[in-house]
Tab-separated table of C-alpha atoms in Angstrom:
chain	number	residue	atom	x	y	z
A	1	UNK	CA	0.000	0.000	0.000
A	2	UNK	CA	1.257	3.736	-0.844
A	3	UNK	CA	-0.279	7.025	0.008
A	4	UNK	CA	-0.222	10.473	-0.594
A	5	UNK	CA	3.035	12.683	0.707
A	6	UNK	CA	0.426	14.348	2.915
A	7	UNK	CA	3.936	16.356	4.920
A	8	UNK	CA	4.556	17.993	1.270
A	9	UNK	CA	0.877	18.275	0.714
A	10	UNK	CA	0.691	20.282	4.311
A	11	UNK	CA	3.793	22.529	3.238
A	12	UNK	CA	1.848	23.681	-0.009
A	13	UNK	CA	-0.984	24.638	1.857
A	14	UNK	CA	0.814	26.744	4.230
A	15	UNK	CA	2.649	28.363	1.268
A	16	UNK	CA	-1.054	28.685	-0.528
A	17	UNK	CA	-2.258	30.535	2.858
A	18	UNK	CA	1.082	32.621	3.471
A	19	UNK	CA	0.455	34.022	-0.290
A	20	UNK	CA	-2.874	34.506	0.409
A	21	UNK	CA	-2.092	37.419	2.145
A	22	UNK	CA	1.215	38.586	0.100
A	23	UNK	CA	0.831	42.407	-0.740
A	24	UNK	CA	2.701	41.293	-3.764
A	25	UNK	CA	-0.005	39.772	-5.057
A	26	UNK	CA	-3.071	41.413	-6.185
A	27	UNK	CA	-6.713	40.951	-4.289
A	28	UNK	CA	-7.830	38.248	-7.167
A	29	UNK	CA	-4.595	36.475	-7.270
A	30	UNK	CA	-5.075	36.361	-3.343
A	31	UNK	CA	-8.146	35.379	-3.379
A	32	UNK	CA	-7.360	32.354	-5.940
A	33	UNK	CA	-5.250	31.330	-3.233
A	34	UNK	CA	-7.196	31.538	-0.431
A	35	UNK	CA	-9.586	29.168	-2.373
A	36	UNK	CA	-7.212	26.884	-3.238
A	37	UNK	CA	-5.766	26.280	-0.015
A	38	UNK	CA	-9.330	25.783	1.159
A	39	UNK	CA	-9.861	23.070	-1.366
A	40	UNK	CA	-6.116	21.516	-1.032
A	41	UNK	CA	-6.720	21.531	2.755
A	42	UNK	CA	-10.263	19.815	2.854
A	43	UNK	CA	-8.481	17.237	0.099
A	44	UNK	CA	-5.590	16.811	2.574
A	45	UNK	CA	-7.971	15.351	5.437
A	46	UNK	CA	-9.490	13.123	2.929
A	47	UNK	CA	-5.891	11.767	1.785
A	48	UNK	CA	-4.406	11.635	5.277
A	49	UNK	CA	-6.053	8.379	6.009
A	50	UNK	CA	-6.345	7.111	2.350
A	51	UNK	CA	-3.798	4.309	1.198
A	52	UNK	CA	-3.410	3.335	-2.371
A	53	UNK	CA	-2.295	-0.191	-4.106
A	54	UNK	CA	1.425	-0.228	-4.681
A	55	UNK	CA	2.665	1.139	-7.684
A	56	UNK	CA	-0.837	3.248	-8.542
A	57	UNK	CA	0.294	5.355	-10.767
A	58	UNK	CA	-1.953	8.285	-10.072
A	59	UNK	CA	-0.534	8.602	-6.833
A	60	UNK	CA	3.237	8.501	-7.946
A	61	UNK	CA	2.504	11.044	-10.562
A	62	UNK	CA	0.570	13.066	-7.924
A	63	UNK	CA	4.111	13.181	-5.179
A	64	UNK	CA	5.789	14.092	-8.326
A	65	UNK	CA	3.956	16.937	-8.473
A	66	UNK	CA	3.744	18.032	-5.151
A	67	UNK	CA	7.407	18.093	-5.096
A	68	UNK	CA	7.876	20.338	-7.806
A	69	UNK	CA	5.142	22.323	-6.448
A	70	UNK	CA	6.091	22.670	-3.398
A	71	UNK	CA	9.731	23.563	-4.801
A	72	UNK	CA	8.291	26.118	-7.082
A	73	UNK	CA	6.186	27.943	-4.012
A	74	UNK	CA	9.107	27.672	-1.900
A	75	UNK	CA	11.171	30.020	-4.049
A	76	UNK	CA	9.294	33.363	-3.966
A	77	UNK	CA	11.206	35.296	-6.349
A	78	UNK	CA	10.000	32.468	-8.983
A	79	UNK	CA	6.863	32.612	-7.615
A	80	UNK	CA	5.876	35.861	-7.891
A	81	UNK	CA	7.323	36.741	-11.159
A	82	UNK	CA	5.356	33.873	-12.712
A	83	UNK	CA	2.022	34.156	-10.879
A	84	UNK	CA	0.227	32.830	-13.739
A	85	UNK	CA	1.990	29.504	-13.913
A	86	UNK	CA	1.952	29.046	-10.126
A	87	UNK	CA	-1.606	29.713	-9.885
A	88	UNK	CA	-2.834	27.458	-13.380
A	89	UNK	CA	0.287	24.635	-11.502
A	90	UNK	CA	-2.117	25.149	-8.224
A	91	UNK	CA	-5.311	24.512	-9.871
A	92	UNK	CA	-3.836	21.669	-11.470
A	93	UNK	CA	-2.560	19.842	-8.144
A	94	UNK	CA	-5.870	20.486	-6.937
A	95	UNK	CA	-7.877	18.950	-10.052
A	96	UNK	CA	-5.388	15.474	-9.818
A	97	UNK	CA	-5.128	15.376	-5.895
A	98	UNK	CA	-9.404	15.333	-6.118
A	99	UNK	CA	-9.311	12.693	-9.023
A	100	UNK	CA	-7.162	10.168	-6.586
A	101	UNK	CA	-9.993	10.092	-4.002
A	102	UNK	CA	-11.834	7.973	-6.425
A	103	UNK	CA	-9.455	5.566	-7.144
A	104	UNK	CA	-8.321	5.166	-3.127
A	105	UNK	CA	-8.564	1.614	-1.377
A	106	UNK	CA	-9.196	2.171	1.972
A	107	UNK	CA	-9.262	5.027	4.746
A	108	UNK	CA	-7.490	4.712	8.146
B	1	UNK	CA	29.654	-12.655	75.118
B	2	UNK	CA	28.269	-16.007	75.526
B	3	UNK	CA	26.988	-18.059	72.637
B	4	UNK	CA	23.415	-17.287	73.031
B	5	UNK	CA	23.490	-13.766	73.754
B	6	UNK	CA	25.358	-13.294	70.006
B	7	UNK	CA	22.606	-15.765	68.290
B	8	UNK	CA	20.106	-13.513	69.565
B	9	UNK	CA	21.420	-10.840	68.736
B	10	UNK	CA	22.520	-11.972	65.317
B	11	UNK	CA	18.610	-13.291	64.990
B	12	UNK	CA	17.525	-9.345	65.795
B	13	UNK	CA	19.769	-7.830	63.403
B	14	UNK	CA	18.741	-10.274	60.422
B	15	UNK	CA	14.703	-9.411	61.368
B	16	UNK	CA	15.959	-5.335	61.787
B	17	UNK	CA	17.341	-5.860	58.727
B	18	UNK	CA	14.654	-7.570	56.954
B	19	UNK	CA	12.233	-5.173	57.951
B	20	UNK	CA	14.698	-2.746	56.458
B	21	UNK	CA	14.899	-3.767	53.219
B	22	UNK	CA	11.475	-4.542	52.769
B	23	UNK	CA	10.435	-1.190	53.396
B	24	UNK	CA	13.308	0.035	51.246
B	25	UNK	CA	12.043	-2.330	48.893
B	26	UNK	CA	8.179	-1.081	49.109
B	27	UNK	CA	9.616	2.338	49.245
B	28	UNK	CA	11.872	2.300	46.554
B	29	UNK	CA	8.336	1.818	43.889
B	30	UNK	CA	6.220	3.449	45.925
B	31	UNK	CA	7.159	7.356	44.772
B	32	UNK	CA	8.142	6.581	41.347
B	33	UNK	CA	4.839	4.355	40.726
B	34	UNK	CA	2.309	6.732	42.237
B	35	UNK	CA	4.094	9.487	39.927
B	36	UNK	CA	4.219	7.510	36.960
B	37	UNK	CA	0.195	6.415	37.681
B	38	UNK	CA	-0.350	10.290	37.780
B	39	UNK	CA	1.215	11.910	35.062
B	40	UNK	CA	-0.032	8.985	32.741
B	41	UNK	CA	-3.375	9.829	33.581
B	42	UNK	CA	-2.882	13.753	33.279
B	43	UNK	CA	-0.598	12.862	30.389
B	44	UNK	CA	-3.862	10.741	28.924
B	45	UNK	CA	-6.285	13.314	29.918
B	46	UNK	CA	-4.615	16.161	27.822
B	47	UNK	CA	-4.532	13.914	25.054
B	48	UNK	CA	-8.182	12.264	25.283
B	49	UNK	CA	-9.228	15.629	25.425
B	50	UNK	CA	-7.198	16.467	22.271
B	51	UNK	CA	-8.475	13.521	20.130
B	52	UNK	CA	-11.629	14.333	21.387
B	53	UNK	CA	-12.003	17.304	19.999
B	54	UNK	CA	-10.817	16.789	16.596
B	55	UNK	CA	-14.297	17.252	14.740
B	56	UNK	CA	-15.661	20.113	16.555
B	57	UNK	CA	-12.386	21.497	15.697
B	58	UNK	CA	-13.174	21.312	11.977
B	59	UNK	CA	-16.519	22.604	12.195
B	60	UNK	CA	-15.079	25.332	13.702
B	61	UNK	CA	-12.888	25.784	10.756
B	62	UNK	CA	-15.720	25.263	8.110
B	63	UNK	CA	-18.057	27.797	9.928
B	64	UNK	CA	-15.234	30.669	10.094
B	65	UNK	CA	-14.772	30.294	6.761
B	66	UNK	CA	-18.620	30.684	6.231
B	67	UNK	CA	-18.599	34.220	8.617
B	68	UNK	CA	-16.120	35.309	6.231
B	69	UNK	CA	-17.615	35.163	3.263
B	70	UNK	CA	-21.495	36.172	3.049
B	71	UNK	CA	-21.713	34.881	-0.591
B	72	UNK	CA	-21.217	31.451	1.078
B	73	UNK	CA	-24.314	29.900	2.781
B	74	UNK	CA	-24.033	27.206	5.452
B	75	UNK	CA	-24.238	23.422	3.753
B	76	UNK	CA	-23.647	19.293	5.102
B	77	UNK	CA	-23.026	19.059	1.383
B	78	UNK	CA	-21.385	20.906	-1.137
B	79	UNK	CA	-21.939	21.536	-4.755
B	80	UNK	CA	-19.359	18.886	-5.400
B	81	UNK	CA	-21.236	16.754	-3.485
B	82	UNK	CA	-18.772	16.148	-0.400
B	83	UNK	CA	-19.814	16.642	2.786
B	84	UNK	CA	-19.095	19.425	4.689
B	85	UNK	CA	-17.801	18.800	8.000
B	86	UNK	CA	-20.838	19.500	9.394
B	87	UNK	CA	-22.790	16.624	7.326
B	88	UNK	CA	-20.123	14.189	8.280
B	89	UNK	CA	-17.210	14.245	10.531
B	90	UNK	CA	-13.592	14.243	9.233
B	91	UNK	CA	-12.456	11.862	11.694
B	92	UNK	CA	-14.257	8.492	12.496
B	93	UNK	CA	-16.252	8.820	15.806
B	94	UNK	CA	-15.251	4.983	16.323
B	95	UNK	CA	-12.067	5.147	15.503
B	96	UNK	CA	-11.560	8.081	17.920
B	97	UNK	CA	-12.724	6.277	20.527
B	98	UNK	CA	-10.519	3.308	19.859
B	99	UNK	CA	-7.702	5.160	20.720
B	100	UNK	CA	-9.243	6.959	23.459
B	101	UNK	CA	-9.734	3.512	24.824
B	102	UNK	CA	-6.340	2.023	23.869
B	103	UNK	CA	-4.997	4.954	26.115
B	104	UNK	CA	-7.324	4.458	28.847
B	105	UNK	CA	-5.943	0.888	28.871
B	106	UNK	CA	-2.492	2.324	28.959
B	107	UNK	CA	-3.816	4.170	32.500
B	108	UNK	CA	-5.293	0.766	33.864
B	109	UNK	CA	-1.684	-0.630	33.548
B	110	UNK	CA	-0.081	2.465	34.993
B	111	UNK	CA	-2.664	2.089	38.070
B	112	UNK	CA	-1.844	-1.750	38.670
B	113	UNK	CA	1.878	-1.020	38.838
B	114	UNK	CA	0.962	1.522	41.836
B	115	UNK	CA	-1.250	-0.934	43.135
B	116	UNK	CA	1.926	-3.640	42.562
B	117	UNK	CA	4.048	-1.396	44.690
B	118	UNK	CA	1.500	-0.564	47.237
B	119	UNK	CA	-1.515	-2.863	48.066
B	120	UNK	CA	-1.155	-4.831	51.275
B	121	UNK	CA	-4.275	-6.695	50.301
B	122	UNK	CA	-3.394	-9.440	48.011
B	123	UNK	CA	-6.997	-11.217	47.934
B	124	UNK	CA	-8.693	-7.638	46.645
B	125	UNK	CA	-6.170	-7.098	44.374
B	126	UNK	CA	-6.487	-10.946	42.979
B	127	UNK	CA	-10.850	-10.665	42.643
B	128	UNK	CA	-10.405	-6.723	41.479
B	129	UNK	CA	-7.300	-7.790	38.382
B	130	UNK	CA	-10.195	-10.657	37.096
B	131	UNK	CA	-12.897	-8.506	37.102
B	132	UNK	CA	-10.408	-5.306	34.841
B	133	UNK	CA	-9.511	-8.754	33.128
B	134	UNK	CA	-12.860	-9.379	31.926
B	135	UNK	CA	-13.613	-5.251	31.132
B	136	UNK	CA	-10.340	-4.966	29.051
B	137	UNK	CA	-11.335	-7.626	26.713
B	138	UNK	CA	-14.438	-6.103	25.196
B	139	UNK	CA	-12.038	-3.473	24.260
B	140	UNK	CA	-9.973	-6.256	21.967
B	141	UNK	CA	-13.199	-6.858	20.321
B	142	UNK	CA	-13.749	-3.050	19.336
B	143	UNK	CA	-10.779	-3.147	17.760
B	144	UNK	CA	-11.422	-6.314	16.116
B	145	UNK	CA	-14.810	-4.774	14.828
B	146	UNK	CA	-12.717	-1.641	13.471
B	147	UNK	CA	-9.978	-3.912	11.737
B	148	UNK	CA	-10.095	-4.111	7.926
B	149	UNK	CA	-10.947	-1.416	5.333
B	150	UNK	CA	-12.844	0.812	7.412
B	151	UNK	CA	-9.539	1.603	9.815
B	152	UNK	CA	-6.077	-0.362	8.757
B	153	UNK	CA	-4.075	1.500	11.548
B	154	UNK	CA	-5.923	-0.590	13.880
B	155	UNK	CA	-4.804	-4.086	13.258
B	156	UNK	CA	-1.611	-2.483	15.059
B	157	UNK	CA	-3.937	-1.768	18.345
B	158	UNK	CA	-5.096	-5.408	18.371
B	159	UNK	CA	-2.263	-7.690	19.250
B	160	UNK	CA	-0.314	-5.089	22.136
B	161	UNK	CA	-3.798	-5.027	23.618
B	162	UNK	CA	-4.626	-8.483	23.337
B	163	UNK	CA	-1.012	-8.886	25.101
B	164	UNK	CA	-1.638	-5.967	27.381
B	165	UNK	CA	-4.599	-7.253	28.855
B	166	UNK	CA	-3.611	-10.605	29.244
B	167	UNK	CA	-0.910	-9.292	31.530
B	168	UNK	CA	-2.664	-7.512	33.320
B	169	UNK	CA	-5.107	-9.661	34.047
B	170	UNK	CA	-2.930	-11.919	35.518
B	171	UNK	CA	-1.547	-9.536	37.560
B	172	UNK	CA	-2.283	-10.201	40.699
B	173	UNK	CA	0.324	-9.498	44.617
B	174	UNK	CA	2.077	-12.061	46.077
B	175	UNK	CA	4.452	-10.998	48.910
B	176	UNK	CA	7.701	-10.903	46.466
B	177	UNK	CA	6.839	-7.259	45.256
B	178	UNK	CA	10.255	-6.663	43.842
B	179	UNK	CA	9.564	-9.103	41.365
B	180	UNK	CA	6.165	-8.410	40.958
B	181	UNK	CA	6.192	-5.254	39.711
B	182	UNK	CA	9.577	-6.496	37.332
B	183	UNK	CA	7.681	-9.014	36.232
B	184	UNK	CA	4.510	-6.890	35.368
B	185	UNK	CA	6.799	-4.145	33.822
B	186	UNK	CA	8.581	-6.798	31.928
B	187	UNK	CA	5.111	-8.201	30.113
B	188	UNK	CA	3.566	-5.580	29.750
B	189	UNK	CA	6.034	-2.832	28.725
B	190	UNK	CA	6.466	-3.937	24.822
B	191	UNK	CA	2.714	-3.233	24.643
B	192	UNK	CA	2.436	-0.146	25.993
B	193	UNK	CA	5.554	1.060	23.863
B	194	UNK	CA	3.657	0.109	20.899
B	195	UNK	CA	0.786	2.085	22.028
B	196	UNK	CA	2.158	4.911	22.447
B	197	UNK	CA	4.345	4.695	19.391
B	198	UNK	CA	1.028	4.363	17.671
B	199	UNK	CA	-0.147	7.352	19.429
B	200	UNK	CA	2.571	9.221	18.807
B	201	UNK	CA	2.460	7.956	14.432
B	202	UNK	CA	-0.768	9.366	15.170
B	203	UNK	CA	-0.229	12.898	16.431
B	204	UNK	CA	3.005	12.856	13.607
B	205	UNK	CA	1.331	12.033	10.363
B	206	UNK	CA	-2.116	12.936	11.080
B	207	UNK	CA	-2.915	15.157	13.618
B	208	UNK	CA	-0.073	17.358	12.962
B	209	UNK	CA	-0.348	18.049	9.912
B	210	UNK	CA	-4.443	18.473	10.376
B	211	UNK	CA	-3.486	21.168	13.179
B	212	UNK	CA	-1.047	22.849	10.857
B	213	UNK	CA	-3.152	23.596	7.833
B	214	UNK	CA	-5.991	24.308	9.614
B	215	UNK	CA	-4.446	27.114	12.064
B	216	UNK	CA	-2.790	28.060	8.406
B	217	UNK	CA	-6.423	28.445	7.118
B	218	UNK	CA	-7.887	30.157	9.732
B	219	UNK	CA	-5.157	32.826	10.153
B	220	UNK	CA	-5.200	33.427	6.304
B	221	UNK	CA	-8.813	33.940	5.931
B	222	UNK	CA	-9.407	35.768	8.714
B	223	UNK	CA	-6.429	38.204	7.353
B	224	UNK	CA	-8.600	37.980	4.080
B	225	UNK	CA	-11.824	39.094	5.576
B	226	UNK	CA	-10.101	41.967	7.680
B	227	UNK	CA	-8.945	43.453	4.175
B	228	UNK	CA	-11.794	42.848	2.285
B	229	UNK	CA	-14.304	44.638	5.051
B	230	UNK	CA	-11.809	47.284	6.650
B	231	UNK	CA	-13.361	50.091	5.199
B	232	UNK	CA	-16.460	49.519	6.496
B	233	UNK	CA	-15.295	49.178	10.456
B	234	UNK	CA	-15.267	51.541	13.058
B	235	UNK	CA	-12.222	51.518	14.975
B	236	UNK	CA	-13.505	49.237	17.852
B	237	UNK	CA	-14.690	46.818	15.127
B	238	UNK	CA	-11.512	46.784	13.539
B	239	UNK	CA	-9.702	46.356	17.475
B	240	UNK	CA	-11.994	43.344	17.684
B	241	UNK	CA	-11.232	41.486	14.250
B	242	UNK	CA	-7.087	42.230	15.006
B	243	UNK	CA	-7.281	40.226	18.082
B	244	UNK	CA	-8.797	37.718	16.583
B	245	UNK	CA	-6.022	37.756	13.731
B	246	UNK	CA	-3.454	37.565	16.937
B	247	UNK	CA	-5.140	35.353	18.673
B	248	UNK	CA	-4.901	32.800	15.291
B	249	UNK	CA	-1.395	33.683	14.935
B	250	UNK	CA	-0.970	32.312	18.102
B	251	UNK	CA	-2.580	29.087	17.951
B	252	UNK	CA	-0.827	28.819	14.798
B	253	UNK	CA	2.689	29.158	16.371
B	254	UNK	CA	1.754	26.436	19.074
B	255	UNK	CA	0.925	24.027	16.198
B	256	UNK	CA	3.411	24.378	14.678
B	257	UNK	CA	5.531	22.803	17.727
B	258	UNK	CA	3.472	20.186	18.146
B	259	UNK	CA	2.915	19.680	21.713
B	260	UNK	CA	0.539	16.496	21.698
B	261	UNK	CA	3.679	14.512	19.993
B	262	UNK	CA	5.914	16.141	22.393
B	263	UNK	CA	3.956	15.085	25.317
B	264	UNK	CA	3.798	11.709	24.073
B	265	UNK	CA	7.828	11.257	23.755
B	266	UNK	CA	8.092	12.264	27.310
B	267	UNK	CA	5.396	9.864	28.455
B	268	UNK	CA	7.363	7.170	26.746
B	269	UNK	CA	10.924	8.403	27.774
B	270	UNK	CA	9.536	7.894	31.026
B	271	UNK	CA	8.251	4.675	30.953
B	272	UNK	CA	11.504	3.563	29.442
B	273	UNK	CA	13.083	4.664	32.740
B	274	UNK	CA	10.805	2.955	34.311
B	275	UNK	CA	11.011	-0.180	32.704
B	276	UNK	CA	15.211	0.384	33.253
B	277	UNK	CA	14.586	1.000	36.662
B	278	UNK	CA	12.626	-2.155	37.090
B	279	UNK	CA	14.614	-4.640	35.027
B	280	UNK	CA	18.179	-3.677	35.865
B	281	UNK	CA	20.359	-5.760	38.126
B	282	UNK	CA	20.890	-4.494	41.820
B	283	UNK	CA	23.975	-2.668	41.350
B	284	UNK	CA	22.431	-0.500	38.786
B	285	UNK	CA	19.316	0.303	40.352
B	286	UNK	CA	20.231	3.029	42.554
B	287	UNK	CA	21.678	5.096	39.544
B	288	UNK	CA	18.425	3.846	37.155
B	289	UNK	CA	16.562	4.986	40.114
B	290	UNK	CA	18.057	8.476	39.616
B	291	UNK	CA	17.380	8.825	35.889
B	292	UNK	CA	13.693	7.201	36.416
B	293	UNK	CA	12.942	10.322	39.090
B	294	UNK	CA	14.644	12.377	36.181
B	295	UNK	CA	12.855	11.414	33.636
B	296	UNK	CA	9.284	11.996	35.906
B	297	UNK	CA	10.223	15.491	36.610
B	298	UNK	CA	10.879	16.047	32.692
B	299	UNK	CA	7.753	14.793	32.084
B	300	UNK	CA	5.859	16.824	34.924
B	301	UNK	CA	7.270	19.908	33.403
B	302	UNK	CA	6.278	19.091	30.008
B	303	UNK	CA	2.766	18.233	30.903
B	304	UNK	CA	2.528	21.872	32.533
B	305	UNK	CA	3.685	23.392	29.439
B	306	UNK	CA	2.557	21.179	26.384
B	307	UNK	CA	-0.843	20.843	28.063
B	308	UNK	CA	-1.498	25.324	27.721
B	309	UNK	CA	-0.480	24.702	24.252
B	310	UNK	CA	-2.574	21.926	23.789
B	311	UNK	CA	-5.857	23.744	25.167
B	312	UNK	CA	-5.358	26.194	22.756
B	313	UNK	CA	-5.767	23.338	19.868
B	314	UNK	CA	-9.203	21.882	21.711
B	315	UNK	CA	-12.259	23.539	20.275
């Protein structure tokens, strides 16, 4: 069984919140990030107890992406001068990470 | 001094010195028992009441979010179709009270060790450990009940407490307390380490991480809100909707340390003193004694602290 890398998960939420309220950011770009925190953390209590069949490729593909992501937020200068990719790379975690809760074996 | 004088005095000394070192003996568990009995069961209070609270915690989330927002009306289900955490709770009501239970178990065993190192009543002690005996096994069956696709983490509660109770239940005083209570500590002290290492997985990959986010959230939209309505506050309005900012940054720091796993590695650094304490050979027990009394006052000090942070995570 395999699960989610709900740690890097957590840290891209945090980063999602902390730019939520980034004065480098303007109020819809805030706001975009505000909601998708929301939705990243209410798919993070879903996937903390979820466990997977080895080798599911979904969810390898998934802590692929959260490590990139969670790179990519981690280095604000990046961040912030390409808001548009790191809020369409958001939206895109969120869309995959919501997809996997179909496909999950069990929860804990 | 004639030949009977020093045989009765030799016969005094060995009963003066018997008496001795059974009450060194009985004293030497007594303190270090009835301390370990009562931190566990602050030590399991703190944390019952944590894990207790985990759902109304959510709701509380959910609901903030709803004050902040008035486009956003109160639901159990969402548009998507999942449940809000008011139509369902994020955390399994049964599986919450499995571990409130497998920690109450751990308090049962921390009580019979006092009772080990203390009762002078061995035929109460013998009727009262078949009677817990016969309590602590429904609690294998919850577990059983849980075990499977509706809670995997279980199956790791079942076999320590199957073990657990089976010592304790046969726990019962004889008038070698020494190796009594080694005996007791010996059986049961893999269990309880499991416990509480399952406890502890718990607070780590879980609970943590469900803390975490949500202070996260909570902070970040009530910084949201404050922007978005500013305008339209008078100053004590605005005073009121600050502290509640600082009051989020707050709980937010304390989550971040994460004071229920904290608590739990002292509760087990502890017992492993304990378990030192009661296993080592003679020579070693005075200076095992030393580190067990140690290790209690650790622990004491980080119940007082870890348990204010703690509160601040109950809702």
């Amino acid at each position: 069984m395999i699960k989610v890398d709900t740690t890097t998960l957590s840290s891209i939420i945090s980063q999602c919140f902390a730019y939520s309220s980034d004065g480098r950011l303007s109020a819809d770009q805030q706001a975009t990030l505000l909601a998708d925190g929301k939705r990243l953390r209410g798919l993070l209590l879903n996937l903390l107890s979820a466990q997977f069949d080895g080798g599911t490729q979904a969810v390898l593909a998934a802590n692929k992406q959260l490590t990139t992501i969670n790179t990519e937020l981690a280095n604000s200068a990046t961040a912030l001068a390409n808001t548009a990719k790191t809020l369409n790379d958001v939206a895109s975690l969120v869309g995959n990470l919501d997809k996997l809760l179909n496909v999950t074996k069990s929860f804990v | 001094m004639n030949m009977p004088s020093l045989l009765r005095l030799h016969a005094s000394a060995v009963v003066a010195l018997s008496v001795i070192l059974s009450g060194c003996t009985a004293n030497r568990y007594e303190a270090p028992a009835s301390s370990f009995r009562d931190k566990t069961q602050q030590t399991i209070n703190v944390l019952g009441s944590f894990y207790s609270s985990r759902n109304s915690y959510e709701i509380d989330v959910y609901l903030q979010s709803i004050a902040a927002d008035s486009s956003l009306p109160v639901q159990t289900v969402d548009s998507k179709g999942v449940p809000t955490p008011l139509g369902k709770p994020v955390f399994s009501p049964a599986s919450i009270k499995a571990r409130l239970d497998a920690l109450n178990v751990v308090g049962i065993y921390a009580n019979r060790l006092y009772d080990l190192a203390n009762t002078s009543a061995p035929s109460k002690f013998q009727s009262a450990a078949t009677t817990l005996g016969q309590n602590l096994s429904s609690l294998d069956k919850t577990f059983q009940t849980l075990q499977g696709a509706s809670d995997p983490t279980a199956n790791k509660y079942i076999g320590p407490i199957s073990s657990l109770v089976g010592t304790i239940g046969e726990m019962y005083l004889d008038r070698k307390r020494d190796e009594l209570v080694t005996k007791a500590v010996t059986e049961g002290a893999p269990q309880v380490e499991v416990i509480l290492s399952q406890v502890r997985d718990d607070m780590d990959k879980i609970f943590s991480l469900e803390i975490i986010s949500g202070s996260n959230e909570k902070l970040a939209t009530l910084i949201f809100a404050y922007n978005n309505d500013r305008t339209k506050l008078n100053y004590e309005q605005r005073m009121v909707r600050l502290s509640e900012i600082k009051a989020a940054a707050n709980e937010l720091a304390a989550s971040v340390g994460s004071a229920p796993t904290a608590l739990v590695t002292s509760m087990m650094d502890a017992h492993k003193a304990l378990v030192l304490e009661a296993t080592s050979p003679a020579k070693s027990k005075i200076n095992n004694l030393a580190a067990l009394n140690s290790a209690l006052e650790q622990w004491t000090a980080q119940i007082q602290s870890l348990s204010t942070e703690i509160k601040t995570l109950i809702h």
